[in-house]
XYZ file of C-alpha atoms in Angstrom:
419
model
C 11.012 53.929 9.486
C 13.753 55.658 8.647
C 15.712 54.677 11.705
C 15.571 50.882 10.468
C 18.706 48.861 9.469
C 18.626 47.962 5.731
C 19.055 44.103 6.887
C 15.755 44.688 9.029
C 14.206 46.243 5.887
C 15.082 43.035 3.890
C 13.591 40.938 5.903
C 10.433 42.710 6.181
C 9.944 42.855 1.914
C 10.641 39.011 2.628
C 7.824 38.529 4.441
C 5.502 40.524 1.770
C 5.844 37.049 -0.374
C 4.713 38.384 -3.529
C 7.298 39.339 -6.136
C 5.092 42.317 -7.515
C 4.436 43.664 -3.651
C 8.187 43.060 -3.376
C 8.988 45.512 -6.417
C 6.457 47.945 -5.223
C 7.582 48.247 -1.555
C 10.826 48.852 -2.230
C 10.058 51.631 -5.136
C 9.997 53.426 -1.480
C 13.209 54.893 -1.301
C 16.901 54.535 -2.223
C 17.198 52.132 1.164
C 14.484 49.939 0.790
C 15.774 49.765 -3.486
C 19.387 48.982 -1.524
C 17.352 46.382 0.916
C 15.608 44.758 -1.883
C 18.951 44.611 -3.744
C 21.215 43.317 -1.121
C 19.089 41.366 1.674
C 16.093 40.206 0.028
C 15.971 36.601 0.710
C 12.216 35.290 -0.465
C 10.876 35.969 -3.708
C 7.694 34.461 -5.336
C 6.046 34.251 -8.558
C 2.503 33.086 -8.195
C -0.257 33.151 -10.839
C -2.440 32.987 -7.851
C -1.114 36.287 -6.178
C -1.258 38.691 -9.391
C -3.917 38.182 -12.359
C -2.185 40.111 -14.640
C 0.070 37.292 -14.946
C -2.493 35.314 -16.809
C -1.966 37.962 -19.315
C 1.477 37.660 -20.428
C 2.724 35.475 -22.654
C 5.439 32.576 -21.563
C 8.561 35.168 -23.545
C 7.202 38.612 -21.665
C 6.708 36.590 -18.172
C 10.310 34.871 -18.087
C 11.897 38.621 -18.850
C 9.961 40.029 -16.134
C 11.068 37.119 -13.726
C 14.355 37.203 -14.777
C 14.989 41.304 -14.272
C 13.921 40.737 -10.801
C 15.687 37.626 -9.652
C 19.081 39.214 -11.380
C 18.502 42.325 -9.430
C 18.812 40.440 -6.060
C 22.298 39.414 -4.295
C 21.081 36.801 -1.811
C 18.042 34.835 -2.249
C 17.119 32.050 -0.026
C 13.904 31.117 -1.321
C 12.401 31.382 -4.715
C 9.082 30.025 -5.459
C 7.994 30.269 -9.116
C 4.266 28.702 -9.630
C 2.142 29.316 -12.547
C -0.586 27.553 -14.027
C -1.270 24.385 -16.555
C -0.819 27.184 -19.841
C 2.554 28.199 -19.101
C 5.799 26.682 -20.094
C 8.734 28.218 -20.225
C 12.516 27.738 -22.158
C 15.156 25.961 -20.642
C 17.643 28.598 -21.079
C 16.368 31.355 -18.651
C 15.391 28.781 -16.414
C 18.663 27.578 -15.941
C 19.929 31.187 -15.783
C 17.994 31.477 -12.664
C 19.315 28.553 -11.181
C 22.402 29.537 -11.998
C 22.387 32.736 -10.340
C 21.032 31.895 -7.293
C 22.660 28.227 -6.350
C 25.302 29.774 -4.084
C 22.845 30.936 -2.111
C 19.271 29.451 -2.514
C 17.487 27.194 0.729
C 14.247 26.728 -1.238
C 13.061 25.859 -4.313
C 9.388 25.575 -5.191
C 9.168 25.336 -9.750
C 6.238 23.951 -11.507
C 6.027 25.372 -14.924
C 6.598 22.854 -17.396
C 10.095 23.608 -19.452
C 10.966 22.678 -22.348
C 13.228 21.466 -23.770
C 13.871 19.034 -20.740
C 16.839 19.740 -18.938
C 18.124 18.039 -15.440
C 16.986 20.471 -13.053
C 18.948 19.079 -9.973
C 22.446 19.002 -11.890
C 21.630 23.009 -12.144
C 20.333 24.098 -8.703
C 22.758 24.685 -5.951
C 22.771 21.998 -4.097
C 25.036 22.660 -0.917
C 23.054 24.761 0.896
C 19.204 23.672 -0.879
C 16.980 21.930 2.504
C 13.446 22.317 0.469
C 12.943 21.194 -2.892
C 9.417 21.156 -4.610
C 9.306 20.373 -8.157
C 6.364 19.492 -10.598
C 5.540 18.923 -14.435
C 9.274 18.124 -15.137
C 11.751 15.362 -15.288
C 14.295 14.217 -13.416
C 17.431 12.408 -15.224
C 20.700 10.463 -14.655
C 21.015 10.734 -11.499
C 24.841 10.248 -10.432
C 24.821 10.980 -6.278
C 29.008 10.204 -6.149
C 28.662 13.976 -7.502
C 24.886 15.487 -7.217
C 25.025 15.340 -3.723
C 22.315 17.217 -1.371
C 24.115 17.465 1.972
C 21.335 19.677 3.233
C 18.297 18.383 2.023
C 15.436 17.613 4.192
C 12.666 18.103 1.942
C 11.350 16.491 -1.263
C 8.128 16.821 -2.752
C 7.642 15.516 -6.145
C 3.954 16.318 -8.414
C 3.569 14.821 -11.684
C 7.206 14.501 -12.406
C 9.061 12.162 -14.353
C 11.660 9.725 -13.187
C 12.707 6.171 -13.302
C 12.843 4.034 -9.904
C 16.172 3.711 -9.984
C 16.969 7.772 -10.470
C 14.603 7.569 -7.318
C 16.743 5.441 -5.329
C 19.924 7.257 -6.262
C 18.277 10.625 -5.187
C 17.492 9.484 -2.009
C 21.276 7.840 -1.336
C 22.141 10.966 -2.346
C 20.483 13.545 0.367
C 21.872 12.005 3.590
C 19.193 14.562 5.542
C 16.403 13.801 4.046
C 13.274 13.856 6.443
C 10.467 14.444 4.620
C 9.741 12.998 0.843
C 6.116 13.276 -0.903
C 5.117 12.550 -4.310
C 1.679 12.870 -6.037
C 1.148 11.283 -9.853
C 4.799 10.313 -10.164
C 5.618 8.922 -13.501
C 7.981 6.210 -12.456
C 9.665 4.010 -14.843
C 10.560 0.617 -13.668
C 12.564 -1.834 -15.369
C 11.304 -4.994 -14.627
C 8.275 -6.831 -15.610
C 6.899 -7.358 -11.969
C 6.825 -3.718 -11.763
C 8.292 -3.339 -8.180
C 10.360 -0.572 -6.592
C 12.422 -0.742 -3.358
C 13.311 2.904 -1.478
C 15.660 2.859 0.963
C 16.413 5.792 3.241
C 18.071 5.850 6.978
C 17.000 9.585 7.948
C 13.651 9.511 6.140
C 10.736 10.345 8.910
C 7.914 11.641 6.771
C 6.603 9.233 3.603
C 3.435 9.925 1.510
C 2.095 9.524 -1.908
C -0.922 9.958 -3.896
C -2.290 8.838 -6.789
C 0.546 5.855 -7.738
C 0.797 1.934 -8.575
C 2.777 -0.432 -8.742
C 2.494 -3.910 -7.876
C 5.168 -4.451 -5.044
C 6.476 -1.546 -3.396
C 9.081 -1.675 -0.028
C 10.370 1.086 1.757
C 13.241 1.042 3.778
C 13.126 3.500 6.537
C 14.530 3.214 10.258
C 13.442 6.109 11.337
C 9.964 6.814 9.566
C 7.503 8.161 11.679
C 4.182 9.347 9.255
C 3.045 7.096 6.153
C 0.571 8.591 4.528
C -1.001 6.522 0.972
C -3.496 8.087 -0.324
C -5.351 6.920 -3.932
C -2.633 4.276 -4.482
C -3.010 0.528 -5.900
C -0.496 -1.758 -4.963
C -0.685 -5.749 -4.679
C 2.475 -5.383 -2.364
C 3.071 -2.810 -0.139
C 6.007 -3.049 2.662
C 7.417 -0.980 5.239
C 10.896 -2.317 6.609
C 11.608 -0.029 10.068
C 12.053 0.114 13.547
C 8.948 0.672 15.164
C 9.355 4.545 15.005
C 5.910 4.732 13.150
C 3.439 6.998 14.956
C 0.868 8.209 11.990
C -0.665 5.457 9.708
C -3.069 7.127 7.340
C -4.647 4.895 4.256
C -7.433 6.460 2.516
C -8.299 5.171 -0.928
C -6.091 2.776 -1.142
C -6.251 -1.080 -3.189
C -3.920 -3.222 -2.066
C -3.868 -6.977 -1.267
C -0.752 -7.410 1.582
C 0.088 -4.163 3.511
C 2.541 -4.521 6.443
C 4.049 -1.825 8.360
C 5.986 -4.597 10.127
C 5.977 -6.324 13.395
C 7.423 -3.519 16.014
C 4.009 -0.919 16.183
C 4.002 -0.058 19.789
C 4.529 3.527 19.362
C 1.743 3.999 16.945
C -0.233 7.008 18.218
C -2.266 7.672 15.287
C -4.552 5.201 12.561
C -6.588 7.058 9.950
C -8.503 4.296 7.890
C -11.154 5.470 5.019
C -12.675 4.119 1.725
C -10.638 0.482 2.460
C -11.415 -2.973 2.269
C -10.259 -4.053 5.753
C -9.537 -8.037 6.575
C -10.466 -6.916 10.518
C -8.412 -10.125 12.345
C -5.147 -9.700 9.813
C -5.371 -5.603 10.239
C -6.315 -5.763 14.145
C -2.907 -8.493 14.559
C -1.164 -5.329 12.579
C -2.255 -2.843 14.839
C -2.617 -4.579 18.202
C 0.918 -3.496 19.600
C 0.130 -0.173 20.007
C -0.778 0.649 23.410
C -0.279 4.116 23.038
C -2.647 4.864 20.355
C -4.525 8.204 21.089
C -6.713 8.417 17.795
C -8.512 5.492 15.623
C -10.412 6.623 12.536
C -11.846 3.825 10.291
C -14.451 5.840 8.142
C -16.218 4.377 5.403
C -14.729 0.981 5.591
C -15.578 -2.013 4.055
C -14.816 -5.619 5.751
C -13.361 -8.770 3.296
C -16.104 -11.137 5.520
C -19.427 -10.186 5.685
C -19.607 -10.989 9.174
C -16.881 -9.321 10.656
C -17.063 -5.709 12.155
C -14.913 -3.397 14.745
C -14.970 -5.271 18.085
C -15.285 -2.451 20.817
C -13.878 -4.961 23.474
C -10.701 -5.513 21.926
C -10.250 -1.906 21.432
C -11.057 -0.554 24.795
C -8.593 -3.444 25.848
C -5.613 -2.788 23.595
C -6.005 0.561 23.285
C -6.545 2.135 26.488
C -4.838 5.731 25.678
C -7.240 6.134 23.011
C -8.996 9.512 23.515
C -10.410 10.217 20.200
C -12.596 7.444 17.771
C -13.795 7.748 14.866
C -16.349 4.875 12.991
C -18.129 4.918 9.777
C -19.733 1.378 8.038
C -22.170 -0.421 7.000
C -23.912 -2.049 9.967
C -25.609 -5.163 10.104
C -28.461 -6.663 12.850
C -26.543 -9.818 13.604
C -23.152 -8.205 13.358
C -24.186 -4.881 15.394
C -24.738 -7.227 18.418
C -21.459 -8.153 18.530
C -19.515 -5.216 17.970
C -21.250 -3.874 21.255
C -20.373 -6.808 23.143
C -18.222 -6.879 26.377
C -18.149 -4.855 29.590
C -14.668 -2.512 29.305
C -14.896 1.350 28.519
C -13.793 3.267 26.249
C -12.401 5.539 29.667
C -10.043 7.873 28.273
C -12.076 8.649 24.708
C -13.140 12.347 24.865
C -14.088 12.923 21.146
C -16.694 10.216 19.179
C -17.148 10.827 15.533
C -20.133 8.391 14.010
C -20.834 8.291 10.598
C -23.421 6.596 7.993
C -23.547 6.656 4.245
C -27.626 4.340 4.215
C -29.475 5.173 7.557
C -31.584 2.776 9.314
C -32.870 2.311 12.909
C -29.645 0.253 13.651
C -27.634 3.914 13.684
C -29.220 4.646 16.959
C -28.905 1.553 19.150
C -25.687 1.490 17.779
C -25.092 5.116 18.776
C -26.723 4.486 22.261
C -24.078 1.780 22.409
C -21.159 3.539 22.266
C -22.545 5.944 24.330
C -22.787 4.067 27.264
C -19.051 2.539 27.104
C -17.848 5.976 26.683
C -18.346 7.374 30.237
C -15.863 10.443 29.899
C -17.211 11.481 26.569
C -17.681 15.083 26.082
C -17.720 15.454 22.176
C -19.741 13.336 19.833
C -20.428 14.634 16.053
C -22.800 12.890 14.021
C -21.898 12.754 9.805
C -24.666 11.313 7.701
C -25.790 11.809 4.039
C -29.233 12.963 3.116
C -30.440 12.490 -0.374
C -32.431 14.837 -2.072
C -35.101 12.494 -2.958
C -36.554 10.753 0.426
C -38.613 7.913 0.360
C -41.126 7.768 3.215
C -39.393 5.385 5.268
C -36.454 7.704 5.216
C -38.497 10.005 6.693
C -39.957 7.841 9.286
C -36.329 7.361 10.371
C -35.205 10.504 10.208
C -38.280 11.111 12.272
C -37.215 8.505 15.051
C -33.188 9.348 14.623
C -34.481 12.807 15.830
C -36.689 11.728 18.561
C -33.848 10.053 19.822
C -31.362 12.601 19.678
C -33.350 14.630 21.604
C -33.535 11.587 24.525
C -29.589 11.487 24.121
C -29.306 14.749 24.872
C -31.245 14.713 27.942
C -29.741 11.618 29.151
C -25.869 13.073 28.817
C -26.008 16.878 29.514
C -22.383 16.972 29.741
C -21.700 16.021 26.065
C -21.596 18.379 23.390
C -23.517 16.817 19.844
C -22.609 18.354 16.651
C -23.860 17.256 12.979
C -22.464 17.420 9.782
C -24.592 16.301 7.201
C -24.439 15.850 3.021
């Protein structure tokens, strides 16, 4: 060990993560002191990672963070996490910033500060690609000055900002690829409550937990949307047909287009949504190359309407992995398994219920039989604790029948996951 270069050194107290393993390793010797000193380039603060930092108050905890950070001379990537009590002063926090912007890649801050302060006016922001910020505000944003040149990443948790401060960040990091934001506060300024986001390098877009009543985004190049617990009357995505992932789960929302251009769609993840099937198969039905459809725990507008396996296996014949989950109906059932084209290329079958009845395993047999390359199918169901007797008549059959399935297709691997 002695043999190693000091930069080699640094880099290997880098990968230890924790700030207190940090300060311990290099307690070593003179050259892994010098290494920590002079080549150190990741450095974290995590409540999760020490317990004793529970222990300290906000005063003792910002000394101890700032001896170590000021005894560093190149830091790429500071991470400073700690838990709902904390809050620290404005002053050292800033300090930090300070000290580091000339050379700092990464930020990751969540500790509430008070009092406010505009964090991005105070981190260096020429070199800063990854920028993770929660519990704090973001201000006057002026990007003819506050520019992010480097900037590919923006995640944004529980912070404060106004939608226009939004749209001026965004102008403002010409690089950006990938933005997320969970329980944004965002301040809007008219009385229709809508918000436009425009960016022409943006590629990854999701957020959780947020409403607003009309929402577009502007992205050429976007690739994975990703809304998650949202409520919007209005959502829009203005592109290019670059989308591959769609993933909705949770959401309310009355008009949802992704636009007309979806052929390179690969991926649609659908859960807990009210689905108008024709209007959201029209969205969808471009996408020849889709590889994986998940619609789990959906709900249809009509009554009678339900996933149509023909149209599938005839729009989407790259599809290799399915997933289904809903209420099913006699009448309905029927024709959902009506047609004659296979599912060919569909490897992996994931069937779910939330209310058994006897319907689950014609319709399992069903989908069986138009999935002649299957070699995967996992079964998800919830069991209450209290069953009545019918329950367990059905149970009774569902398992008699399993045990035909299996007999019948030898070649496909069953799995259950049950609640």
């Amino acid at each position: 060990m002695e043999h190693l270069p000091v930069e080699v050194i640094g880099n290997i107290l880098s990968h230890l993560g924790s700030a207190r393993d940090v300060v311990t390793a290099s307690a070593t010797c003179k050259k892994w002191r010098e290494a920590w000193r002079c080549h150190l380039h990741t450095l974290s603060f995590n409540s999760c990672d020490w317990p004793l930092y529970h222990e300290l108050t906000p005063n003792r905890l910002e000394i101890l963070i700032t001896q170590t950070i000021f005894q560093t001379k190149a830091l790429q990537c500071l991470t400073i996490f700690m838990d709902d009590v904390h809050e620290f002063s404005a002053a050292p926090v800033i300090a930090w910033l300070m000290y580091t912007r000339d050379s700092l890649r990464q930020l990751h801050y969540n500790v509430r500060t008070t009092p406010n302060f505009n964090i991005i006016e105070k981190c260096g922001r020429q070199k800063l690609e990854v920028l993770t910020l929660a519990r704090n505000s973001i201000t006057g944003v002026e990007p003819s000055y506050q520019k992010f040149p480097c900037l590919k990443s923006l995640s944004l948790s529980f912070v404060s900002i106004s939608a226009l401060d939004l749209s001026l960040l965004l102008s403002a990091c010409p690089r950006l690829e990938t933005l997320s934001m969970v329980s944004p506060e965002i301040a809007v300024s008219d009385s229709q409550a809508s918000m436009e986001l425009s960016s022409s390098s943006l590629k990854d877009f999701s957020v959780e937990s947020f409403g607003l009543d009309k929402f577009i985004l502007e992205a050429d190049l976007l690739e994975n949307l990703h809304l998650k617990d949202c409520t919007f009357e209005v959502f829009e995505l203005i592109g290019k047909g670059t989308l591959k992932v769609l993933k909705v789960d949770d959401v309310s929302v009355i008009h949802l287009d992704i636009g007309e251009n979806t052929e390179n769609l690969e991926i649609v993840d659908v859960s807990n949504f009210t689905i108008m099937w024709p209007k959201f198969y029209h969205m969808i039905s471009k996408a020849s190359k889709l590889r994986r459809l998940r619609l789990w725990g959906v709900v249809f507008d009509d009554e009678d309407e339900v996933v149509d396996l023909e149209t599938i296996s005839v729009c989407f014949p790259q599809l290799i992995h399915l997933s289904l989950s809903y209420d099913l109906r006699d009448g309905v059932l029927n024709y959902g398994l009506q047609g004659l084209s296979l599912l060919v290329n569909v490897v992996v079958l994931e069937l779910g219920w939330t209310s058994i009845t006897d319907l689950f395993s014609v319709w399992v047999a069903g989908l069986l039989e138009r999935c002649p390359n299957l070699k995967k199918l996992v079964i998800y169901g919830f069991v209450s604790e209290v069953k009545t007797h019918e329950e367990c008549q059905i149970f009774a059959k569902f398992t008699e029948f399993i045990l035909q399935l299996g007999r019948k297709y030898m070649h496909v691997k069953v799995e259950f996951e049950y609640e």
